PDB file of C-alpha atoms in Angstrom:
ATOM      1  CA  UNK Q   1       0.000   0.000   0.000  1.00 38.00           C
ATOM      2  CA  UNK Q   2       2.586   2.350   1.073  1.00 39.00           C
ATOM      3  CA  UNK Q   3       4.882   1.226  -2.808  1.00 42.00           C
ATOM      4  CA  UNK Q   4       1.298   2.310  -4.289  1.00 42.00           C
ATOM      5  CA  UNK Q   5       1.004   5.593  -2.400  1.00 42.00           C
ATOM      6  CA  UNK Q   6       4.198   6.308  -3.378  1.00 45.00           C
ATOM      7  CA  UNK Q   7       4.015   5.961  -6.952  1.00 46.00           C
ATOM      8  CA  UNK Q   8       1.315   7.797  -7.767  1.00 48.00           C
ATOM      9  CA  UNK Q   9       3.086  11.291  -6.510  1.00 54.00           C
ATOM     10  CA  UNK Q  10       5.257  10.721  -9.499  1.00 55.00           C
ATOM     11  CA  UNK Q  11       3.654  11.992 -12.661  1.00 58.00           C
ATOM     12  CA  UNK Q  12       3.191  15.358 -14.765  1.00 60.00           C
ATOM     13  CA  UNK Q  13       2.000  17.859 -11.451  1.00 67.00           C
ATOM     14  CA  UNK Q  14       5.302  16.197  -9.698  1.00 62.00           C
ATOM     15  CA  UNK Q  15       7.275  17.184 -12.397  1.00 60.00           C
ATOM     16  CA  UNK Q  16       6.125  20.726 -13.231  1.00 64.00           C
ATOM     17  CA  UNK Q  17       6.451  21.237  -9.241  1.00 66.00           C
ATOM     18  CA  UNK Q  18       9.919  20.207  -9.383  1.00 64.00           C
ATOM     19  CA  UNK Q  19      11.212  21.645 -12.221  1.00 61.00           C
ATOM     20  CA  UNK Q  20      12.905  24.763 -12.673  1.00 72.00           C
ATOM     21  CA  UNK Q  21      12.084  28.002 -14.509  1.00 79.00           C
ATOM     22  CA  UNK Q  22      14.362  26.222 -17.907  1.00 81.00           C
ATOM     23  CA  UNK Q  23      11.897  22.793 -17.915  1.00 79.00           C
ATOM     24  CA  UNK Q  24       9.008  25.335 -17.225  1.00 82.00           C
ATOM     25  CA  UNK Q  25       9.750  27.516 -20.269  1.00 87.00           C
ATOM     26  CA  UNK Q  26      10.411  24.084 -21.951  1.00 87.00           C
ATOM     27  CA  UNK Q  27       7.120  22.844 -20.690  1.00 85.00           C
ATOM     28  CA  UNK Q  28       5.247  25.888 -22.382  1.00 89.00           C
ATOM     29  CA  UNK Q  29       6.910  26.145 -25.285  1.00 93.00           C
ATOM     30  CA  UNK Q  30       5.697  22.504 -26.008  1.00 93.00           C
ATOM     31  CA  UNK Q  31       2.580  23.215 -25.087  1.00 92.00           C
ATOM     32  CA  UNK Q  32       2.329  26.358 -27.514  1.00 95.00           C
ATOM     33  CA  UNK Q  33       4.155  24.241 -30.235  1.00 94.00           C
ATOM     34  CA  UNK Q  34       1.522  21.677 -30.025  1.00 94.00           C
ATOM     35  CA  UNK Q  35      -1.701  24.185 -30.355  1.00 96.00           C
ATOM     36  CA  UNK Q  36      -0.476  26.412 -32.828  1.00 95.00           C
ATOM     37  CA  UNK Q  37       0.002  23.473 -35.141  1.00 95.00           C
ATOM     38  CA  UNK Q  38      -3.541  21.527 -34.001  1.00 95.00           C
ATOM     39  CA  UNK Q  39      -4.988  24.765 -35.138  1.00 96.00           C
ATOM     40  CA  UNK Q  40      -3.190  25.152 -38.565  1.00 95.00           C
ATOM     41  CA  UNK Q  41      -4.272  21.463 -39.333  1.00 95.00           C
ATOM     42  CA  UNK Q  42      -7.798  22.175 -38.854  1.00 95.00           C
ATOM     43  CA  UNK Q  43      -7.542  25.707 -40.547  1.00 94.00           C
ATOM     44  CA  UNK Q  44      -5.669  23.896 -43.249  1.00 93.00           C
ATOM     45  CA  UNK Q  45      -7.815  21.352 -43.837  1.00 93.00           C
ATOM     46  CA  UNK Q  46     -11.094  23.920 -44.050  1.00 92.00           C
ATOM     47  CA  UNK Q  47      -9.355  25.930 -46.435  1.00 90.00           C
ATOM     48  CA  UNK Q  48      -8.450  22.018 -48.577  1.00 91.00           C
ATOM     49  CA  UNK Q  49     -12.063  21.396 -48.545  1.00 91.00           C
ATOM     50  CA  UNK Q  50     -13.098  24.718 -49.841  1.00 89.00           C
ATOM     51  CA  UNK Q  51     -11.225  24.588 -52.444  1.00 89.00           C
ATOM     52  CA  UNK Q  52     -11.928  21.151 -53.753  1.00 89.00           C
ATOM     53  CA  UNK Q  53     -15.704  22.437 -53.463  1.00 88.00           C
ATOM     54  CA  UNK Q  54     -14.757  25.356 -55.838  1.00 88.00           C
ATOM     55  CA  UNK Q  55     -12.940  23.405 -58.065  1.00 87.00           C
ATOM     56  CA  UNK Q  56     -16.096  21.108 -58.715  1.00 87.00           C
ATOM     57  CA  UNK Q  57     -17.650  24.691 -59.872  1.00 87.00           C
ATOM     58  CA  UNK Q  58     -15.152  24.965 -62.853  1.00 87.00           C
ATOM     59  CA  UNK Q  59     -17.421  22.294 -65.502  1.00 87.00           C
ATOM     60  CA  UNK Q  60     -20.474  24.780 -64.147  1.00 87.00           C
ATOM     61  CA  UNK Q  61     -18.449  27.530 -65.384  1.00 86.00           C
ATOM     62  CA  UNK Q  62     -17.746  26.508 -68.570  1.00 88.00           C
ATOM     63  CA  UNK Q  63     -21.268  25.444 -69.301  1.00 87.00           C
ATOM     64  CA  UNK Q  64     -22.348  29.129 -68.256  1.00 86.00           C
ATOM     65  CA  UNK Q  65     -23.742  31.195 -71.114  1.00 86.00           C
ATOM     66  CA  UNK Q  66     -22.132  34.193 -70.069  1.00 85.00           C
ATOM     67  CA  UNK Q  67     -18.593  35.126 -68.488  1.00 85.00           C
ATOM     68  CA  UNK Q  68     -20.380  36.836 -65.951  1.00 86.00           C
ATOM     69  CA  UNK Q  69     -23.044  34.282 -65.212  1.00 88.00           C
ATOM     70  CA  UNK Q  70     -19.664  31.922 -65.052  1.00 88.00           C
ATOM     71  CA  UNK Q  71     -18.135  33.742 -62.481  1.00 86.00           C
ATOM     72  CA  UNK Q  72     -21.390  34.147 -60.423  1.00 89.00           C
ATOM     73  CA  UNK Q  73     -21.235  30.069 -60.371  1.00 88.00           C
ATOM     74  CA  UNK Q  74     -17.485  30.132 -59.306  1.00 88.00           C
ATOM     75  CA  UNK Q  75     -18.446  32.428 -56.503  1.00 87.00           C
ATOM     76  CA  UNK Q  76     -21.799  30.643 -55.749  1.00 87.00           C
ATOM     77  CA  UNK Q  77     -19.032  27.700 -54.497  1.00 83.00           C
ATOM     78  CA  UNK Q  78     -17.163  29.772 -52.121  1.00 79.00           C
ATOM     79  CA  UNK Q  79     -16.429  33.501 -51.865  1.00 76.00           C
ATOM     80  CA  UNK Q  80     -13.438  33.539 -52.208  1.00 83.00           C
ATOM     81  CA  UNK Q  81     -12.626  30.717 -54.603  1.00 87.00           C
ATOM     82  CA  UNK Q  82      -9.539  31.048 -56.296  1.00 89.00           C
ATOM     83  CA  UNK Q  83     -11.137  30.142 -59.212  1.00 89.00           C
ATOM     84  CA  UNK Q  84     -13.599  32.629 -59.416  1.00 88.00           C
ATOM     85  CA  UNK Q  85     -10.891  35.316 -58.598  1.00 88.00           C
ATOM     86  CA  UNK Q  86      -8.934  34.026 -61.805  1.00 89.00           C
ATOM     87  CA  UNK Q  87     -12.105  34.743 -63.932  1.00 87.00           C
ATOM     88  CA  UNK Q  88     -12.806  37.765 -62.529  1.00 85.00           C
ATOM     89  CA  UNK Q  89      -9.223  38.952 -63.159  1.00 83.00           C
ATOM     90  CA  UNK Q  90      -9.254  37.499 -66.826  1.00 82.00           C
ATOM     91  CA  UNK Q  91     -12.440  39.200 -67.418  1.00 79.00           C
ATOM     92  CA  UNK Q  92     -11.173  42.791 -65.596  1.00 75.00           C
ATOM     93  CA  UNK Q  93      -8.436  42.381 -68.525  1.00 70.00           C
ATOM     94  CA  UNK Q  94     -10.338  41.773 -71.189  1.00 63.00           C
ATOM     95  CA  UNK Q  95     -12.946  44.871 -70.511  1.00 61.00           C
ATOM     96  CA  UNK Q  96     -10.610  47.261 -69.285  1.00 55.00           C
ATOM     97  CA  UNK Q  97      -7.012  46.998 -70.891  1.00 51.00           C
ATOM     98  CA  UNK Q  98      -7.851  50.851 -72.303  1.00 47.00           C
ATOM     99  CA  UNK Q  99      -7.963  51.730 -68.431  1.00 49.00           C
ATOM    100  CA  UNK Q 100      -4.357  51.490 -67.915  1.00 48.00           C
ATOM    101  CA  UNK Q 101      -3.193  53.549 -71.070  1.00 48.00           C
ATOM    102  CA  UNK Q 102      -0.088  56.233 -70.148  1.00 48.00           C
ATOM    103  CA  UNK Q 103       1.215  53.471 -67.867  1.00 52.00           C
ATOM    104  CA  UNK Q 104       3.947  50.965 -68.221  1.00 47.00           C
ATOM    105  CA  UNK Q 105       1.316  48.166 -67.851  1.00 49.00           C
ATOM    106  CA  UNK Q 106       0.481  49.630 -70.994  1.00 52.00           C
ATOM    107  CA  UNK Q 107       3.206  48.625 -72.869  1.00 52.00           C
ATOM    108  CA  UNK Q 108       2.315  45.208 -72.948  1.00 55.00           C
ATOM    109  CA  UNK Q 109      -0.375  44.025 -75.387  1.00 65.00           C
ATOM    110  CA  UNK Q 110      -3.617  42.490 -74.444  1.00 68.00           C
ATOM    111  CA  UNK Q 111      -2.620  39.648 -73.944  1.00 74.00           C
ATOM    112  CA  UNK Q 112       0.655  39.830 -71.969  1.00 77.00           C
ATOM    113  CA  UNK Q 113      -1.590  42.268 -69.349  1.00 77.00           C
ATOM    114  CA  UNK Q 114      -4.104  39.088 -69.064  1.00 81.00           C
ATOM    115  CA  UNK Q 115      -1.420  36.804 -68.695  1.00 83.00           C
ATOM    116  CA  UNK Q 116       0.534  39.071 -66.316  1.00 82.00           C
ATOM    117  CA  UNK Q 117      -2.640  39.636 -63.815  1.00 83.00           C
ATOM    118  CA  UNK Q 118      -3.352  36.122 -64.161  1.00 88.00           C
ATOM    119  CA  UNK Q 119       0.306  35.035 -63.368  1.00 89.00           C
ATOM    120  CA  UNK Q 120      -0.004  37.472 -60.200  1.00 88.00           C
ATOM    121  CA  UNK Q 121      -3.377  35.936 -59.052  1.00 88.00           C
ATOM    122  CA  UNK Q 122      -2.221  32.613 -59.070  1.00 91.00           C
ATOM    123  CA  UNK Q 123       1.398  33.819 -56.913  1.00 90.00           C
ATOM    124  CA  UNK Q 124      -0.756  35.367 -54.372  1.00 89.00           C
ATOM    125  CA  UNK Q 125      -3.059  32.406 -54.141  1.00 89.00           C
ATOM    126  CA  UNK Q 126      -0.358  30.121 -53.575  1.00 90.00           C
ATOM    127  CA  UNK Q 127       1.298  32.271 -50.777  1.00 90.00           C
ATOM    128  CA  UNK Q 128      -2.201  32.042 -49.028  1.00 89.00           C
ATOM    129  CA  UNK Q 129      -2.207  28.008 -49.621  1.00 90.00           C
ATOM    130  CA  UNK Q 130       1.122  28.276 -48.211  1.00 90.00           C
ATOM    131  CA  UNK Q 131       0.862  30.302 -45.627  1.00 90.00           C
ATOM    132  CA  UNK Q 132       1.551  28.158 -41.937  1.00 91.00           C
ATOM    133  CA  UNK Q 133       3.483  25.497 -43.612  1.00 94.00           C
ATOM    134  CA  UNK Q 134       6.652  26.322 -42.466  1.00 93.00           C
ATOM    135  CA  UNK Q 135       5.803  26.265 -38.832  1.00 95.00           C
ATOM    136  CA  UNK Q 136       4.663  22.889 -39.559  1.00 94.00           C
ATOM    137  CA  UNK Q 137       8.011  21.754 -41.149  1.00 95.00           C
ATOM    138  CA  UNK Q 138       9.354  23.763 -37.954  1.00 95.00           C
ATOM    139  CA  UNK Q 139       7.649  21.921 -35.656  1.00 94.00           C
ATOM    140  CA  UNK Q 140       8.073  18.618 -37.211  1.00 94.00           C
ATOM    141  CA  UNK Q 141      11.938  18.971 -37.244  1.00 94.00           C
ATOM    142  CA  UNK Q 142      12.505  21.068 -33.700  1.00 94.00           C
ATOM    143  CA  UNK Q 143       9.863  19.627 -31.400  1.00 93.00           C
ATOM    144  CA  UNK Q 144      11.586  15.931 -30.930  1.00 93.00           C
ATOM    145  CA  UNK Q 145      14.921  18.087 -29.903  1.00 93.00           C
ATOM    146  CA  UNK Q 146      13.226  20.326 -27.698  1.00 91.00           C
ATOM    147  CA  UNK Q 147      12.011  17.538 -25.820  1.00 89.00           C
ATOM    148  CA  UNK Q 148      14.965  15.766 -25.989  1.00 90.00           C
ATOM    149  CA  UNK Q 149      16.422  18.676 -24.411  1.00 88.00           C
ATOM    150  CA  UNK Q 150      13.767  19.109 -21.639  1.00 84.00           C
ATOM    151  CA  UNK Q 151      14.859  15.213 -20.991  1.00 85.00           C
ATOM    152  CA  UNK Q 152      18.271  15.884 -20.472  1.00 86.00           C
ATOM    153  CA  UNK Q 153      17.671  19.148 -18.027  1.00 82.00           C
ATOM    154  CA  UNK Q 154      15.508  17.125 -16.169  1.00 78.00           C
ATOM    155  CA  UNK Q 155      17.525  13.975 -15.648  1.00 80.00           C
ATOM    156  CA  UNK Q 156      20.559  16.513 -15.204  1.00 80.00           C
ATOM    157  CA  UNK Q 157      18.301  17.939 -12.085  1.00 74.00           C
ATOM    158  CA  UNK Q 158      17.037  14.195 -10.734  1.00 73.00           C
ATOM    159  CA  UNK Q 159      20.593  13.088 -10.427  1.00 77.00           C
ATOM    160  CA  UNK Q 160      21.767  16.331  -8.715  1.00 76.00           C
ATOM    161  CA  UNK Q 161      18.887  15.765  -6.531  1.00 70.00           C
ATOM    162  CA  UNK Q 162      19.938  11.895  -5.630  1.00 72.00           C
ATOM    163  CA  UNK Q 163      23.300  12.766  -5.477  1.00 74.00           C
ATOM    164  CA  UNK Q 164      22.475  14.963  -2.842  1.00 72.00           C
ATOM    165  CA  UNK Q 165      19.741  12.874  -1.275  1.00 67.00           C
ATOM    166  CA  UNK Q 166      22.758   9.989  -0.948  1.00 67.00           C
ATOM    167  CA  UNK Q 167      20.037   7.407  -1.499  1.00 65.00           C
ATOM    168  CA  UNK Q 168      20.673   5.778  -5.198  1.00 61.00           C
ATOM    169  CA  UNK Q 169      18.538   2.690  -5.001  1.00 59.00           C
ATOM    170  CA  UNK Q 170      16.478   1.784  -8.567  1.00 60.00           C
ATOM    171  CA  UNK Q 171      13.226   2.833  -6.632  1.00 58.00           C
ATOM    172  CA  UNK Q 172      14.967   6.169  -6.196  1.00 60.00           C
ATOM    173  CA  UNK Q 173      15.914   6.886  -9.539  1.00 66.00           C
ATOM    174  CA  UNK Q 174      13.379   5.030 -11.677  1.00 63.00           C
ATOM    175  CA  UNK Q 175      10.516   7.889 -11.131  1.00 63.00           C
ATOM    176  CA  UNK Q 176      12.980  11.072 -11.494  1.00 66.00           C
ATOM    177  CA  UNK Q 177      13.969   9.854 -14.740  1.00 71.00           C
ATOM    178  CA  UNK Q 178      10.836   8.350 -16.060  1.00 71.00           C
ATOM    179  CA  UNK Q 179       9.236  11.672 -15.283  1.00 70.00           C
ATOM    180  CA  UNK Q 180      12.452  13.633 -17.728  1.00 75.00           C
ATOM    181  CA  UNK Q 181      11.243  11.402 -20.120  1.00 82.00           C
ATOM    182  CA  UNK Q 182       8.084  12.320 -20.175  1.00 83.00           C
ATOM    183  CA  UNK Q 183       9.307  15.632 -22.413  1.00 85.00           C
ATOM    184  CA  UNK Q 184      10.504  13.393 -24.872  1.00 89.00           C
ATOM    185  CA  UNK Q 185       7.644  11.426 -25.279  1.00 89.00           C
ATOM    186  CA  UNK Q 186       5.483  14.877 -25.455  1.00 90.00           C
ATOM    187  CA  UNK Q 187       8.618  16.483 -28.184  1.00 92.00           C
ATOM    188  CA  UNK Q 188       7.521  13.213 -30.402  1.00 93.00           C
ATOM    189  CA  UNK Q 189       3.495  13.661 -30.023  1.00 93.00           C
ATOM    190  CA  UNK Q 190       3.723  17.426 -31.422  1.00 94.00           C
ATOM    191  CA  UNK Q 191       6.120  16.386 -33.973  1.00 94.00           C
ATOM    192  CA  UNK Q 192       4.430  13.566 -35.338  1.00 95.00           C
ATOM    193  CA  UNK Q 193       1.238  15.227 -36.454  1.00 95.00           C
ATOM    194  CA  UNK Q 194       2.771  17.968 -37.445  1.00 95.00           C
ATOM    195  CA  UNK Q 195       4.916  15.528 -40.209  1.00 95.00           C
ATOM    196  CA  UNK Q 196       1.875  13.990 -41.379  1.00 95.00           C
ATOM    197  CA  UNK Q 197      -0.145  17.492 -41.748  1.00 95.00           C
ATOM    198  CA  UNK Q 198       2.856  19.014 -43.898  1.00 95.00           C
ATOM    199  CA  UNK Q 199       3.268  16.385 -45.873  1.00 95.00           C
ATOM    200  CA  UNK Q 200      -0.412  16.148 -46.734  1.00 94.00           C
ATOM    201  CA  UNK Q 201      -0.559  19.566 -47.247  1.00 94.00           C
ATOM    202  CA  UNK Q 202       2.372  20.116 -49.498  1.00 94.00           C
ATOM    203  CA  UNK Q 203       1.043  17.525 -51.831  1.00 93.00           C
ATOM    204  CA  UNK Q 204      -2.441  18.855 -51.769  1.00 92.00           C
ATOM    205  CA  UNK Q 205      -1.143  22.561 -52.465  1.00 92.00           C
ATOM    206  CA  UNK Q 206       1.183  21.201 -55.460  1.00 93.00           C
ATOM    207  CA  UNK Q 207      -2.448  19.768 -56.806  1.00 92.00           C
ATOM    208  CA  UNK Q 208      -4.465  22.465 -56.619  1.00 92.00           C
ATOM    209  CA  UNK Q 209      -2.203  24.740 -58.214  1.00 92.00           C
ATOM    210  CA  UNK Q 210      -1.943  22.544 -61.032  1.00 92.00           C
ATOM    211  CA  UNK Q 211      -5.327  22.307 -62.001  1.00 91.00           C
ATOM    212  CA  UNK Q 212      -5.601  26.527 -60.969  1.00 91.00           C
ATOM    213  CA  UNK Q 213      -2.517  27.096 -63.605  1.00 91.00           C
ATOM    214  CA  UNK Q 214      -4.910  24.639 -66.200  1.00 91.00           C
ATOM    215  CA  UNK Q 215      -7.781  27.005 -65.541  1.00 90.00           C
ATOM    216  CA  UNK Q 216      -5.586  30.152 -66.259  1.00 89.00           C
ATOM    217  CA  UNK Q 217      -4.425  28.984 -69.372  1.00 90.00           C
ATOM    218  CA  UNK Q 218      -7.835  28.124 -70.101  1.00 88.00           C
ATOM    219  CA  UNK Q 219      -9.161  31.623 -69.419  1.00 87.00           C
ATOM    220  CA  UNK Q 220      -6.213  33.266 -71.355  1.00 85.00           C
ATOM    221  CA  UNK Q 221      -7.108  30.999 -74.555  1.00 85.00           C
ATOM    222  CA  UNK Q 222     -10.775  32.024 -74.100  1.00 85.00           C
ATOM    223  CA  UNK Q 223     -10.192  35.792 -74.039  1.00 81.00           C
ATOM    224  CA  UNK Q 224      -7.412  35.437 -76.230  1.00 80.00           C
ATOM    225  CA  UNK Q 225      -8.061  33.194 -79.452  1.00 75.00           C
ATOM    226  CA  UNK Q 226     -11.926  32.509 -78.540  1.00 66.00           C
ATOM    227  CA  UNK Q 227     -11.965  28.848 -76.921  1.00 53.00           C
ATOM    228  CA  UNK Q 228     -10.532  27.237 -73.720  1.00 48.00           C
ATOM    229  CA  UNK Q 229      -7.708  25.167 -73.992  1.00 45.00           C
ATOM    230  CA  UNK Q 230      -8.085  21.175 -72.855  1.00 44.00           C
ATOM    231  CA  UNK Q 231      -5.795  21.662 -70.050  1.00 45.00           C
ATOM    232  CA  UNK Q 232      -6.315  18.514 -67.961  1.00 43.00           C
ATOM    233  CA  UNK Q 233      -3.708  15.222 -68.886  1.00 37.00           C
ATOM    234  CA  UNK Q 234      -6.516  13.170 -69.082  1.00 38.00           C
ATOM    235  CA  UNK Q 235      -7.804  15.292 -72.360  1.00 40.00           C
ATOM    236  CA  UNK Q 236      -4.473  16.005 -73.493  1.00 36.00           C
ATOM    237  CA  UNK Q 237      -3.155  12.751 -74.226  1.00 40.00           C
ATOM    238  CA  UNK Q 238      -5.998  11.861 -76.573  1.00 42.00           C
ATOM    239  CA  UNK Q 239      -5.914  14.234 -78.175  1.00 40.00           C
ATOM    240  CA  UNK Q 240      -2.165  13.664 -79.154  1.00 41.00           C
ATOM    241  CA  UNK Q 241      -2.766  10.186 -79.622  1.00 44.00           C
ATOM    242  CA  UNK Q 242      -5.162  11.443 -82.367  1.00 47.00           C
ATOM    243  CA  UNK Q 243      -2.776  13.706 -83.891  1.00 44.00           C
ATOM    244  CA  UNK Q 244      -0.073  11.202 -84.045  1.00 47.00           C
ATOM    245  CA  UNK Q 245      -2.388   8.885 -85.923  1.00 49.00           C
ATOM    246  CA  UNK Q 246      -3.776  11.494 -88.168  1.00 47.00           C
ATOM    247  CA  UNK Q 247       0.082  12.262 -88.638  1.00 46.00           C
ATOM    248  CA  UNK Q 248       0.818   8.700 -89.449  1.00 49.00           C
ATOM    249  CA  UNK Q 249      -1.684   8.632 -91.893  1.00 50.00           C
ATOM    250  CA  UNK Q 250      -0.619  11.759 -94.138  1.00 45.00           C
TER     251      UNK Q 250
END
């Protein structure tokens, strides 16, 4: 009963009582490693499903009988699709190039000024997509040291403390040091998710910019020669199968 007693005043209150003001700050900084990235994985993963909801608006679109009735569907899909600020962009272009006559935008034709705003559209949509990533890959890669590090401090102190103490039987130092470890063990549970979530995210980013590029080239055709480019690999390679064969034939 008493073994039992005892055991139990080891744990996560025992060590935050003993520790110092370093294992505190330690402590926190874990702590505020692990919300911080809890919260960009949910953010993250809002902003992911919005924008494979607006990308399901793109066919709609197409199949609009107006530009502007098209961009009303992009936006019915989300506010502030990327998709439908692409159109709306394109579209600005193509009504307004005389708008920026007697500046250096203006030295550009048509065309280049489409393909410029559209180029700028899709940079500041990606810094948005990317925005919080890199305290991810931070966390991920610092958070199993700073626990590590909280281990060491800690088992640094314990031994002090037993040292002092003059008792070094197992029973002694087994709860000291399983409590250091503790830090490691927490280091590992921030950085794991945070792994995952980057990872995740850096290949969902890398395909929604894709098919956002395929929609800008699509919009500059439009405007430009009169008819959206098939921008998606599964279209494209048809149609060069085709070509080859009609190619083969001549």
């Amino acid at each position: 009963m008493q073994e039992t007693a005892t055991g139990n005043v080891f744990g996560l209150a025992h060590l935050w009582e003993q520790g110092d003001t370093v294992s505190h700050a330690i402590a926190i900084l874990i702590v505020i490693m692990s919300v911080t990235s809890w919260y960009l994985i949910l953010a993250k993963s809002l902003d992911w499903w919005r924008l494979r909801k607006a990308s399901k608006a793109v066919a709609s679109f197409w199949a609009a009988k107006s530009v502007t009735e098209g961009i009303e569907k992009l936006r019915a899909a989300g506010a502030d699709s990327p998709y439908a600020q692409l159109a709306s962009q394109a579209n600005c272009c193509n009504c307004d190039c005389e708008a920026v006559s007697g500046r250096l935008v203006s030295q550009f034709d048509p065309s280049e000024q489409m393909e410029r705003a559209l180029r700028q559209q899709l940079a500041t949509t990606q810094a948005g997509m990317e925005s919080g990533l890199t305290f991810l890959a931070t966390t991920a890669a610092t958070a199993p040291f700073v626990g590590l590090f909280g281990t060491v401090w800690g088992i640094y102190h314990a031994l002090i403390a037993i040292g002092m103490s003059g008792q070094a039987a197992l029973e002694k130092i087994a709860g000291p040091v399983g409590e250091a470890l503790i830090m490691t063990a927490a280091g590992l549970a921030v950085a794991l998710p945070a792994v995952f979530a980057y990872n995740t995210f850096v290949r969902s980013n890398r395909l929604i910019l894709a098919d956002l590029d395929a929609f800008a080239h699509d919009l500059h055709a439009f405007f430009t020669v009169g008819k959206p480019l098939i921008a998606t690999s599964a279209q494209i390679h048809p149609l060069r199968a085709r070509a080859a064969a009609t190619a083969g034939a001549a």
